[in-house]
Steps between C-alpha positions, in 0.01 A plus 500: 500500500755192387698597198278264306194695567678795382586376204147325424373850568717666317376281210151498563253676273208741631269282302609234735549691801125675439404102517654423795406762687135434407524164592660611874268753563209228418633247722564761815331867426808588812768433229575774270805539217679758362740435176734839485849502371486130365447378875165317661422745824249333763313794676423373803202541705479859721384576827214682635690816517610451133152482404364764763712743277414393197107504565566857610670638220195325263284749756749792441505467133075433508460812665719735293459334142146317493579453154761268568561181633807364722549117405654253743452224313612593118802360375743733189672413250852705565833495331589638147362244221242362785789232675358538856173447685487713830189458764512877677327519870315775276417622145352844443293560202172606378185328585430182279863530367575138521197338380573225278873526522551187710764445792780644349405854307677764305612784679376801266262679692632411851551805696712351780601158645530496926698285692546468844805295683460177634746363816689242259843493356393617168302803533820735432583308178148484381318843643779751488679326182333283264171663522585865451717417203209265358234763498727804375541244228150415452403916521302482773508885653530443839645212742369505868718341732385468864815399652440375851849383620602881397166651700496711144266593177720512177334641214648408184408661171662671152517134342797417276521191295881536544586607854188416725278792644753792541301706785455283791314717763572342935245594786520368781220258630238809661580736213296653279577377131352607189499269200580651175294516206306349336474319885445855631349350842686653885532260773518584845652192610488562874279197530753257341731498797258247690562238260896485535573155662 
């Protein structure tokens, strides 16, 4: 990014950053943006192991909660005072939670936000940094990172609006992990090795 994208970004509002975004994502459903920190974040378009992983966590999460769902799609508002816009690979809340909130919804009621690691330059900055810190902020309970360059599960959870989630739980990729309340779901994730590129 040039410094005078920075700067325009650093200026731009979420009113006008929910607009372009809408716009993009009309004009090429592949484009999506994220607006965290004051910064415009393109996500960019995954794999099929990406999405292999993410279809079977929605079938994890179907079988042990029915009364949930697993969103790919759903976009959060995150940041204190509602600054950033953050498009998860998943959202985990109750059935029906999101009808009528639009693209971009509050966070109350979200029981975790997943993410899994794309092969670009930056996944670190924006899976292991900006996004943790964003949903402690927001109060979502748990933060499921799928970290594929790392072959490991990291469970994060014990939000703090202050210093992030402070009990961040590592197993490696063919562990069993358990997801804290109020997730209270146990992968095996034996099956997720496959998908590694």
């Amino acid at each position: 990014m040039t410094v005078m994208a920075e700067r325009a970004s650093s200026q731009l509002s979420v009113d006008m950053f929910e607009r372009i975004a809408d716009f993009a994502e009309r004009e090429d459903e592949t484009v999506r943006f994220e607006f965290i920190d004051g910064r415009i974040g393109l996500r960019k378009s995954t794999n099929g192991n990406h999405g292999a992983i993410t279809m079977w966590l929605i079938r994890q999460c179907m079988r042990a909660r029915p009364e949930l769902d697993l969103n790919p799609l759903q976009g959060l508002k995150v940041e204190a005072y509602r600054k950033g816009r953050a498009r998860p690979d998943g959202v985990l809340a109750p059935v029906d939670h999101f009808v009528g909130q639009g693209d971009w919804a509050d966070p109350r009621g979200v029981l975790m936000a997943v993410e899994i690691t794309s092969y670009d330059s930056d996944t670190h900055r924006r899976d292991r940094v900006e996004k943790p810190r964003a949903y402690a902020e927001a109060g979502i309970p748990v933060y499921l990172l799928i970290d594929r360059d790392n072959l490991s599960i990291l469970v994060h959870s014990d939000p703090d609006l202050e210093d992030g989630y402070r009990d961040i739980h590592v197993v490696r990729l063919g562990g069993k992990v358990a997801l804290p309340d109020p997730v209270g779901i146990e992968l095996d994730t034996e099956e997720l090795k496959q998908y590694v590129d």
